[in-house]
Amino acid sequence: MDSQITTDSVRLLMEKNRRMTDTSQFTVPSGGLYPFQWLWDSCFHAIVLAHFDIGLAKEEMRAVLARPLPSGMLPHMIYWTREGDLVPNWGRESRGDTINSSWQTPGSSSLTQPPVVAQTVLRLYEADGDEQFALDTYEALKRHFEYLHHDRTFNNDALVYIINPDESGEDNSPRFDELLGLSFLQTADQSLDRRIDLMKKNAVCDFKAKTCMRHHFGVADVSFNVLYAEDLLALSELAYVLNNRVDSDRFEKRAKQVQKEIKEQLKFGDVYLSYDHKNKKPIEVLTWDIFMPLYGGLLSHQDAKDLVNNYLLNEKLFLSEFGIVSTAKTEPSYDPESGFWRGPIWLAPHWFIYKGLQRYGFKAEAELIKEKTLTLLAKSGFREHYHPVTGEGLGAEDFTWGALVVDMN
Ligand code: GLC
């Protein structure tokens, strides 16, 4: 697939998935399976759209920041539906759950997703220096990050905890099996049932995160925290642009503290692992997010090199014909075909890995990830995820994450 074909097909896909409401415009990840607005997906969309139309990219971010919960938290889904619209609830209708009861808040979910919002807003600001855009978005960003800092931390620590697997962006990742009481052999339905049941338990404690984290589920997720630190740094820069030195210093200090604690508390042996607060132990399951510290620049050059050689390029663990698997091949949960986050290749992870490799100057390795991404798109089009050995497209169709290839440069 040459680069012009890719650019043209990305542009077409983004147009196809664009939706208008009375007040907003946004992009759905996939018109069929995912007809709402998702938090981190919209950041990916804005990054892609900025390559074609900075105005649309800003609209996407304005929309995703428009519906915070009263706490200030940005929800992981905004439905933007009108009364009477038919919406999928991924099979939960049979249990009598509506979309609102499953995810607990009318109009949006009660969960969040990994923070990429501030980095994205900063990128858009840097593209054309639009201070009004920075000003308009700043308060919503700040409230979200204050919420995370106050409600998602323990004691005086800076690391933040997630209260449901869906907040990691990797819904059924085997990282969460033990906490959900599931064996490594499970169906997608069983996993969704447990996650929805967890929503119900958290609703009982009124989503008071500290209580939920202590009693039900609290994980210091590696990806979430790496992105959180990067986002705090971006927020600090935005505050600086807006001449708010007090905020700027505060968020920078907080970011550095998060990075320090990731290094001190989430490093186990030669990899970074998510930490289970309830059982007070690291989650010893190897998934692609061990590469996220590259994206966050948290490793020494030598450690980064070792991680790339020993894990990323290791065909027994993560490297496959068509890219980097979401769960290591050595895990008992590894299921390359129908595993969802338990084996198949996903392309936002490819983009994070590409950026991480680039950050460390590993040009050839970054190029390899890009080539594999292009090969997948040429072979199977824009799909949700892909079989690592055959390259077959799996899951949702017209799925947007492959569009990030235009930002692999
Ligand atoms: C799936 C993914 C999640 C994504 C959503 C919409 O649930 O696991 O990360 O945000 O689809 O694309």
CSV table of C-alpha atoms and ligand atoms in Angstrom, one decimal:
chain,number,residue,atom,x,y,z
A,1,MET,CA,0.0,0.0,0.0
A,2,ASP,CA,1.7,3.2,-1.0
A,3,SER,CA,1.5,6.2,1.2
A,4,GLN,CA,-0.9,8.2,-1.0
A,5,ILE,CA,-3.4,5.3,-1.0
A,6,THR,CA,-3.1,5.1,2.7
A,7,THR,CA,-3.7,8.8,3.2
A,8,ASP,CA,-6.7,8.7,0.8
A,9,SER,CA,-8.3,5.7,2.5
A,10,VAL,CA,-7.7,7.2,6.0
A,11,ARG,CA,-9.4,10.4,4.9
A,12,LEU,CA,-12.4,8.5,3.5
A,13,LEU,CA,-12.7,6.4,6.7
A,14,MET,CA,-12.6,9.5,8.9
A,15,GLU,CA,-15.4,11.1,6.8
A,16,LYS,CA,-17.5,7.9,6.9
A,17,ASN,CA,-17.2,7.7,10.7
A,18,ARG,CA,-17.9,11.4,11.3
A,19,ARG,CA,-21.2,12.2,13.2
A,20,MET,CA,-23.0,15.5,13.8
A,21,THR,CA,-25.2,16.4,16.8
A,22,ASP,CA,-27.0,19.7,17.3
A,23,THR,CA,-24.0,21.1,19.0
A,24,SER,CA,-21.0,18.9,18.3
A,25,GLN,CA,-19.1,16.8,15.7
A,26,PHE,CA,-17.1,13.8,16.5
A,27,THR,CA,-15.9,10.5,15.1
A,28,VAL,CA,-17.2,7.0,16.0
A,29,PRO,CA,-14.5,4.3,16.2
A,30,SER,CA,-16.7,2.0,14.1
A,31,GLY,CA,-20.2,2.8,12.8
A,32,GLY,CA,-21.5,-0.7,13.5
A,33,LEU,CA,-20.1,-1.9,16.8
A,34,TYR,CA,-19.1,1.4,18.4
A,35,PRO,CA,-21.6,4.1,17.4
A,36,PHE,CA,-20.7,6.5,20.3
A,37,GLN,CA,-17.8,8.8,21.2
A,38,TRP,CA,-15.0,7.2,23.2
A,39,LEU,CA,-12.4,9.1,25.2
A,40,TRP,CA,-9.1,7.9,24.1
A,41,ASP,CA,-10.4,7.0,20.6
A,42,SER,CA,-11.3,10.7,20.1
A,43,CYS,CA,-7.7,11.6,20.9
A,44,PHE,CA,-6.5,9.2,18.3
A,45,HIS,CA,-9.0,10.7,15.9
A,46,ALA,CA,-7.9,14.2,16.6
A,47,ILE,CA,-4.3,13.3,16.0
A,48,VAL,CA,-5.2,11.8,12.7
A,49,LEU,CA,-7.5,14.6,11.7
A,50,ALA,CA,-4.8,17.2,12.4
A,51,HIS,CA,-3.0,15.8,9.4
A,52,PHE,CA,-5.9,16.9,7.2
A,53,ASP,CA,-8.0,19.5,8.9
A,54,ILE,CA,-7.0,21.1,12.2
A,55,GLY,CA,-10.5,22.6,12.6
A,56,LEU,CA,-12.1,19.2,12.6
A,57,ALA,CA,-9.4,17.9,15.0
A,58,LYS,CA,-10.3,20.7,17.5
A,59,GLU,CA,-14.0,20.0,17.1
A,60,GLU,CA,-13.4,16.4,18.1
A,61,MET,CA,-11.6,17.5,21.3
A,62,ARG,CA,-14.2,20.1,22.1
A,63,ALA,CA,-16.9,17.4,21.9
A,64,VAL,CA,-15.1,14.8,24.0
A,65,LEU,CA,-14.5,17.5,26.7
A,66,ALA,CA,-18.1,18.7,26.6
A,67,ARG,CA,-19.8,16.2,29.0
A,68,PRO,CA,-17.7,15.8,32.2
A,69,LEU,CA,-19.4,14.1,35.1
A,70,PRO,CA,-20.2,16.4,38.1
A,71,SER,CA,-16.9,15.2,39.7
A,72,GLY,CA,-15.0,16.6,36.7
A,73,MET,CA,-14.1,13.1,35.4
A,74,LEU,CA,-14.2,12.7,31.6
A,75,PRO,CA,-16.3,9.6,30.8
A,76,HIS,CA,-15.0,6.9,28.6
A,77,MET,CA,-18.2,6.9,26.5
A,78,ILE,CA,-20.6,9.7,25.5
A,79,TYR,CA,-23.6,8.4,23.7
A,80,TRP,CA,-24.9,11.5,22.0
A,81,THR,CA,-28.1,9.6,21.3
A,82,ARG,CA,-31.6,10.9,21.0
A,83,GLU,CA,-34.5,9.3,22.8
A,84,GLY,CA,-35.7,6.3,20.9
A,85,ASP,CA,-32.3,5.7,19.2
A,86,LEU,CA,-31.4,2.0,19.0
A,87,VAL,CA,-28.1,1.5,20.7
A,88,PRO,CA,-26.1,-1.7,21.2
A,89,ASN,CA,-25.3,-2.8,24.7
A,90,TRP,CA,-23.1,-5.7,23.5
A,91,GLY,CA,-25.7,-8.4,24.3
A,92,ARG,CA,-26.6,-7.2,27.8
A,93,GLU,CA,-30.2,-6.5,26.8
A,94,SER,CA,-30.9,-10.2,27.5
A,95,ARG,CA,-30.2,-9.5,31.2
A,96,GLY,CA,-32.5,-6.6,31.2
A,97,ASP,CA,-29.7,-4.1,31.2
A,98,THR,CA,-30.0,-0.9,29.2
A,99,ILE,CA,-27.0,1.0,28.1
A,100,ASN,CA,-27.6,3.5,30.9
A,101,SER,CA,-27.9,0.8,33.6
A,102,SER,CA,-24.9,-1.1,32.4
A,103,TRP,CA,-22.6,1.9,32.5
A,104,GLN,CA,-24.6,3.6,35.2
A,105,THR,CA,-24.9,7.3,34.1
A,106,PRO,CA,-27.6,8.5,31.7
A,107,GLY,CA,-25.9,9.9,28.5
A,108,SER,CA,-22.4,8.6,29.3
A,109,SER,CA,-20.5,6.0,31.2
A,110,SER,CA,-19.2,6.3,34.8
A,111,LEU,CA,-15.8,5.1,33.9
A,112,THR,CA,-12.9,6.9,32.3
A,113,GLN,CA,-10.1,5.7,30.0
A,114,PRO,CA,-6.3,6.3,29.7
A,115,PRO,CA,-5.5,10.0,29.6
A,116,VAL,CA,-4.3,11.1,26.2
A,117,VAL,CA,-6.4,14.3,26.2
A,118,ALA,CA,-3.9,16.9,27.3
A,119,GLN,CA,-1.2,15.6,25.0
A,120,THR,CA,-3.6,15.8,22.2
A,121,VAL,CA,-4.8,19.3,23.0
A,122,LEU,CA,-1.2,20.5,23.3
A,123,ARG,CA,-0.4,19.0,19.9
A,124,LEU,CA,-3.3,20.8,18.3
A,125,TYR,CA,-2.3,24.0,20.0
A,126,GLU,CA,1.3,23.7,18.8
A,127,ALA,CA,0.1,23.1,15.3
A,128,ASP,CA,-1.3,26.6,14.8
A,129,GLY,CA,-0.8,28.5,18.1
A,130,ASP,CA,-4.6,28.9,18.7
A,131,GLU,CA,-4.6,30.3,22.2
A,132,GLN,CA,-8.4,30.5,22.3
A,133,PHE,CA,-8.6,26.7,21.8
A,134,ALA,CA,-6.1,26.2,24.6
A,135,LEU,CA,-8.1,28.6,26.8
A,136,ASP,CA,-11.5,27.0,26.0
A,137,THR,CA,-10.3,23.5,26.7
A,138,TYR,CA,-8.1,24.1,29.8
A,139,GLU,CA,-10.7,24.1,32.6
A,140,ALA,CA,-12.2,20.8,31.5
A,141,LEU,CA,-8.8,19.3,31.3
A,142,LYS,CA,-7.8,20.7,34.7
A,143,ARG,CA,-10.9,19.4,36.4
A,144,HIS,CA,-10.3,15.9,35.0
A,145,PHE,CA,-6.8,15.8,36.3
A,146,GLU,CA,-7.7,17.2,39.7
A,147,TYR,CA,-10.3,14.5,39.9
A,148,LEU,CA,-7.8,11.8,39.1
A,149,HIS,CA,-5.3,13.3,41.6
A,150,HIS,CA,-7.9,13.6,44.5
A,151,ASP,CA,-10.1,10.5,43.9
A,152,ARG,CA,-7.9,7.9,42.3
A,153,THR,CA,-4.8,7.9,44.6
A,154,PHE,CA,-4.1,6.2,47.9
A,155,ASN,CA,-2.6,8.0,50.9
A,156,ASN,CA,-0.2,10.6,49.6
A,157,ASP,CA,1.0,8.7,46.6
A,158,ALA,CA,0.8,10.2,43.1
A,159,LEU,CA,0.1,7.0,41.2
A,160,VAL,CA,-3.5,6.7,40.0
A,161,TYR,CA,-5.7,3.6,40.2
A,162,ILE,CA,-8.4,2.3,37.8
A,163,ILE,CA,-11.7,0.9,39.1
A,164,ASN,CA,-12.6,-1.4,36.2
A,165,PRO,CA,-10.7,-3.2,33.5
A,166,ASP,CA,-12.5,-1.1,30.8
A,167,GLU,CA,-10.6,2.0,32.2
A,168,SER,CA,-7.4,0.5,30.9
A,169,GLY,CA,-8.8,0.6,27.4
A,170,GLU,CA,-8.1,-3.1,27.2
A,171,ASP,CA,-11.4,-4.5,28.4
A,172,ASN,CA,-10.7,-8.2,28.7
A,173,SER,CA,-6.9,-8.1,29.1
A,174,PRO,CA,-5.7,-11.2,31.1
A,175,ARG,CA,-4.1,-8.7,33.5
A,176,PHE,CA,-7.5,-8.5,35.2
A,177,ASP,CA,-8.5,-12.2,35.2
A,178,GLU,CA,-7.6,-13.0,38.8
A,179,LEU,CA,-9.2,-9.8,40.2
A,180,LEU,CA,-12.4,-10.6,38.3
A,181,GLY,CA,-12.3,-14.2,39.6
A,182,LEU,CA,-12.0,-15.6,36.0
A,183,SER,CA,-9.8,-18.4,34.8
A,184,PHE,CA,-7.6,-17.9,31.8
A,185,LEU,CA,-10.1,-19.9,29.8
A,186,GLN,CA,-13.1,-17.7,29.5
A,187,THR,CA,-15.6,-16.4,27.0
A,188,ALA,CA,-16.0,-12.7,26.0
A,189,ASP,CA,-19.5,-12.9,27.5
A,190,GLN,CA,-18.2,-14.1,30.9
A,191,SER,CA,-15.7,-11.3,31.0
A,192,LEU,CA,-18.3,-8.6,30.1
A,193,ASP,CA,-20.7,-10.0,32.7
A,194,ARG,CA,-18.0,-9.7,35.4
A,195,ARG,CA,-17.1,-6.1,34.3
A,196,ILE,CA,-20.8,-5.1,34.3
A,197,ASP,CA,-21.3,-6.7,37.8
A,198,LEU,CA,-18.3,-4.7,39.0
A,199,MET,CA,-20.1,-1.6,37.7
A,200,LYS,CA,-23.1,-2.5,39.8
A,201,LYS,CA,-21.0,-3.0,42.9
A,202,ASN,CA,-19.3,0.4,42.3
A,203,ALA,CA,-22.7,2.0,41.8
A,204,VAL,CA,-23.6,0.8,45.3
A,205,CYS,CA,-20.7,2.7,46.7
A,206,ASP,CA,-21.8,5.6,44.5
A,207,PHE,CA,-18.6,5.5,42.4
A,208,LYS,CA,-16.7,6.9,45.4
A,209,ALA,CA,-13.6,5.8,43.9
A,210,LYS,CA,-11.6,5.4,47.0
A,211,THR,CA,-14.2,3.0,48.5
A,212,CYS,CA,-14.5,1.1,45.2
A,213,MET,CA,-10.7,0.8,44.8
A,214,ARG,CA,-10.3,-0.5,48.3
A,215,HIS,CA,-13.2,-3.0,48.3
A,216,HIS,CA,-13.7,-4.2,44.7
A,217,PHE,CA,-11.0,-3.3,42.2
A,218,GLY,CA,-8.1,-1.0,42.3
A,219,VAL,CA,-5.2,-1.3,39.9
A,220,ALA,CA,-2.2,1.0,39.3
A,221,ASP,CA,-2.1,0.2,35.6
A,222,VAL,CA,1.2,0.8,33.8
A,223,SER,CA,-0.2,2.3,30.6
A,224,PHE,CA,-2.7,4.5,32.4
A,225,ASN,CA,0.0,5.9,34.7
A,226,VAL,CA,2.6,6.4,31.9
A,227,LEU,CA,0.0,8.3,29.9
A,228,TYR,CA,-1.1,10.2,33.0
A,229,ALA,CA,2.4,11.5,33.6
A,230,GLU,CA,2.7,12.5,30.0
A,231,ASP,CA,-0.6,14.3,30.1
A,232,LEU,CA,0.3,16.2,33.3
A,233,LEU,CA,3.4,17.4,31.5
A,234,ALA,CA,1.3,18.6,28.6
A,235,LEU,CA,-1.2,20.2,31.0
A,236,SER,CA,1.7,22.0,32.6
A,237,GLU,CA,2.8,23.4,29.2
A,238,LEU,CA,-0.8,24.5,28.4
A,239,ALA,CA,-0.9,26.3,31.7
A,240,TYR,CA,2.4,28.0,30.8
A,241,VAL,CA,1.0,29.1,27.5
A,242,LEU,CA,-2.0,30.6,29.3
A,243,ASN,CA,0.4,32.4,31.7
A,244,ASN,CA,-0.7,30.4,34.7
A,245,ARG,CA,2.7,29.7,36.2
A,246,VAL,CA,1.2,28.4,39.5
A,247,ASP,CA,-0.7,25.6,37.7
A,248,SER,CA,2.2,25.0,35.3
A,249,ASP,CA,4.6,24.4,38.2
A,250,ARG,CA,2.2,22.3,40.1
A,251,PHE,CA,1.3,20.0,37.3
A,252,GLU,CA,5.0,19.6,36.3
A,253,LYS,CA,5.9,18.7,39.8
A,254,ARG,CA,3.1,16.2,39.9
A,255,ALA,CA,4.1,14.6,36.6
A,256,LYS,CA,7.7,14.1,37.9
A,257,GLN,CA,6.4,12.5,41.1
A,258,VAL,CA,4.2,10.1,39.1
A,259,GLN,CA,7.2,9.2,36.9
A,260,LYS,CA,9.3,8.6,40.1
A,261,GLU,CA,6.7,6.4,41.6
A,262,ILE,CA,6.2,4.4,38.4
A,263,LYS,CA,9.9,3.6,38.5
A,264,GLU,CA,9.9,2.9,42.3
A,265,GLN,CA,6.6,1.0,42.6
A,266,LEU,CA,5.8,-0.6,39.2
A,267,LYS,CA,9.2,-2.1,38.3
A,268,PHE,CA,9.5,-5.8,39.0
A,269,GLY,CA,12.7,-7.5,37.7
A,270,ASP,CA,13.3,-6.2,34.2
A,271,VAL,CA,9.8,-5.1,33.3
A,272,TYR,CA,7.1,-2.7,34.5
A,273,LEU,CA,3.9,-4.4,35.8
A,274,SER,CA,0.5,-3.2,36.9
A,275,TYR,CA,-0.1,-3.4,40.6
A,276,ASP,CA,-3.2,-4.9,42.3
A,277,HIS,CA,-4.0,-2.9,45.4
A,278,LYS,CA,-6.5,-5.3,46.9
A,279,ASN,CA,-4.1,-8.2,47.0
A,280,LYS,CA,-1.1,-6.0,47.4
A,281,LYS,CA,0.9,-7.6,44.6
A,282,PRO,CA,2.1,-7.0,41.0
A,283,ILE,CA,0.1,-8.5,38.3
A,284,GLU,CA,2.5,-11.0,36.7
A,285,VAL,CA,1.0,-11.3,33.3
A,286,LEU,CA,3.0,-10.2,30.3
A,287,THR,CA,1.0,-7.9,27.9
A,288,TRP,CA,2.1,-5.4,25.3
A,289,ASP,CA,1.9,-2.5,27.8
A,290,ILE,CA,5.3,-3.5,29.2
A,291,PHE,CA,6.4,-1.3,26.2
A,292,MET,CA,4.6,1.8,27.4
A,293,PRO,CA,7.6,3.0,29.5
A,294,LEU,CA,9.3,3.6,26.1
A,295,TYR,CA,6.5,6.0,25.1
A,296,GLY,CA,6.9,7.8,28.5
A,297,GLY,CA,10.7,8.0,28.2
A,298,LEU,CA,11.1,6.3,31.6
A,299,LEU,CA,13.9,3.9,30.8
A,300,SER,CA,17.7,4.4,30.5
A,301,HIS,CA,19.0,3.8,27.0
A,302,GLN,CA,20.4,0.4,28.0
A,303,ASP,CA,17.2,-0.7,29.7
A,304,ALA,CA,15.2,0.4,26.6
A,305,LYS,CA,17.5,-1.6,24.3
A,306,ASP,CA,17.2,-4.7,26.5
A,307,LEU,CA,13.5,-4.4,26.6
A,308,VAL,CA,13.3,-4.1,22.8
A,309,ASN,CA,15.7,-7.0,22.2
A,310,ASN,CA,14.5,-9.3,24.9
A,311,TYR,CA,10.8,-8.8,24.6
A,312,LEU,CA,9.6,-6.7,21.7
A,313,LEU,CA,11.7,-8.4,19.0
A,314,ASN,CA,11.5,-11.8,20.7
A,315,GLU,CA,9.4,-14.1,18.5
A,316,LYS,CA,8.7,-16.4,21.4
A,317,LEU,CA,7.0,-13.6,23.3
A,318,PHE,CA,5.7,-10.6,21.3
A,319,LEU,CA,6.9,-10.4,17.7
A,320,SER,CA,4.8,-12.1,15.1
A,321,GLU,CA,4.6,-12.1,11.4
A,322,PHE,CA,2.1,-9.2,11.3
A,323,GLY,CA,3.1,-7.2,14.4
A,324,ILE,CA,3.2,-7.1,18.2
A,325,VAL,CA,0.7,-9.3,20.0
A,326,SER,CA,-1.4,-7.8,22.7
A,327,THR,CA,-0.7,-10.7,25.2
A,328,ALA,CA,2.6,-12.6,25.2
A,329,LYS,CA,2.5,-15.9,23.4
A,330,THR,CA,3.8,-17.6,26.6
A,331,GLU,CA,0.7,-16.7,28.6
A,332,PRO,CA,-1.8,-19.5,29.1
A,333,SER,CA,-4.5,-16.9,28.2
A,334,TYR,CA,-3.0,-16.3,24.8
A,335,ASP,CA,-5.7,-16.6,22.1
A,336,PRO,CA,-4.6,-15.1,18.8
A,337,GLU,CA,-7.9,-15.6,17.1
A,338,SER,CA,-10.9,-14.8,19.3
A,339,GLY,CA,-9.0,-13.4,22.3
A,340,PHE,CA,-9.8,-9.7,21.7
A,341,TRP,CA,-7.1,-8.2,24.0
A,342,ARG,CA,-5.7,-11.6,24.7
A,343,GLY,CA,-3.5,-12.1,21.7
A,344,PRO,CA,-4.6,-10.3,18.5
A,345,ILE,CA,-2.7,-7.2,17.2
A,346,TRP,CA,-4.3,-3.8,17.9
A,347,LEU,CA,-3.0,-0.7,16.0
A,348,ALA,CA,-3.2,2.0,18.7
A,349,PRO,CA,-0.6,-0.1,20.6
A,350,HIS,CA,1.4,-0.2,17.4
A,351,TRP,CA,1.3,3.6,17.3
A,352,PHE,CA,2.4,3.9,21.0
A,353,ILE,CA,5.2,1.5,20.5
A,354,TYR,CA,6.3,3.3,17.3
A,355,LYS,CA,6.4,6.6,19.2
A,356,GLY,CA,8.3,5.0,22.1
A,357,LEU,CA,10.9,3.5,19.7
A,358,GLN,CA,11.3,6.8,18.0
A,359,ARG,CA,11.8,8.6,21.3
A,360,TYR,CA,14.8,6.4,22.0
A,361,GLY,CA,16.2,6.7,18.4
A,362,PHE,CA,15.5,3.1,17.5
A,363,LYS,CA,14.7,4.0,13.9
A,364,ALA,CA,14.9,0.6,12.2
A,365,GLU,CA,12.7,-1.0,14.9
A,366,ALA,CA,10.2,1.9,14.6
A,367,GLU,CA,10.2,1.4,10.8
A,368,LEU,CA,9.5,-2.3,11.3
A,369,ILE,CA,6.3,-1.5,13.3
A,370,LYS,CA,5.2,0.9,10.6
A,371,GLU,CA,5.8,-1.6,7.8
A,372,LYS,CA,3.9,-4.3,9.6
A,373,THR,CA,1.0,-1.8,10.2
A,374,LEU,CA,0.9,-0.9,6.5
A,375,THR,CA,1.0,-4.6,5.5
A,376,LEU,CA,-1.9,-5.3,7.8
A,377,LEU,CA,-4.0,-2.4,6.4
A,378,ALA,CA,-3.2,-3.4,2.8
A,379,LYS,CA,-4.1,-7.0,3.5
A,380,SER,CA,-7.2,-6.7,5.7
A,381,GLY,CA,-8.3,-3.0,5.7
A,382,PHE,CA,-9.3,-1.0,8.8
A,383,ARG,CA,-10.3,-3.6,11.3
A,384,GLU,CA,-10.5,-3.6,15.1
A,385,HIS,CA,-7.7,-6.1,15.6
A,386,TYR,CA,-5.9,-8.7,13.6
A,387,HIS,CA,-4.7,-12.3,13.7
A,388,PRO,CA,-1.0,-12.1,14.3
A,389,VAL,CA,-0.1,-15.1,12.2
A,390,THR,CA,-2.5,-14.9,9.2
A,391,GLY,CA,-3.1,-11.1,9.3
A,392,GLU,CA,-6.8,-11.7,9.0
A,393,GLY,CA,-9.0,-8.8,10.1
A,394,LEU,CA,-11.1,-9.4,13.3
A,395,GLY,CA,-13.8,-7.6,15.2
A,396,ALA,CA,-15.3,-4.4,14.2
A,397,GLU,CA,-15.2,-3.1,10.6
A,398,ASP,CA,-14.2,0.4,9.5
A,399,PHE,CA,-12.4,0.7,12.8
A,400,THR,CA,-10.4,3.9,13.1
A,401,TRP,CA,-7.2,3.0,15.0
A,402,GLY,CA,-5.3,1.9,11.8
A,403,ALA,CA,-5.7,5.6,10.7
A,404,LEU,CA,-2.9,6.4,13.2
A,405,VAL,CA,-0.5,5.1,10.5
A,406,VAL,CA,-0.6,8.7,9.0
A,407,ASP,CA,1.1,9.8,12.3
A,408,MET,CA,3.8,7.2,12.1
A,409,ASN,CA,6.4,9.7,10.9
B,1,GLC,C1,-13.0,-1.5,22.7
B,1,GLC,C2,-11.6,-1.2,23.2
B,1,GLC,C3,-11.5,0.2,23.8
B,1,GLC,C4,-12.0,1.2,22.8
B,1,GLC,C5,-13.4,0.9,22.3
B,1,GLC,C6,-14.0,1.8,21.2
B,1,GLC,O1,-13.9,-1.5,23.8
B,1,GLC,O2,-11.2,-2.2,24.1
B,1,GLC,O3,-10.1,0.5,24.1
B,1,GLC,O4,-12.0,2.5,23.3
B,1,GLC,O5,-13.5,-0.5,21.9
B,1,GLC,O6,-13.1,1.7,20.1
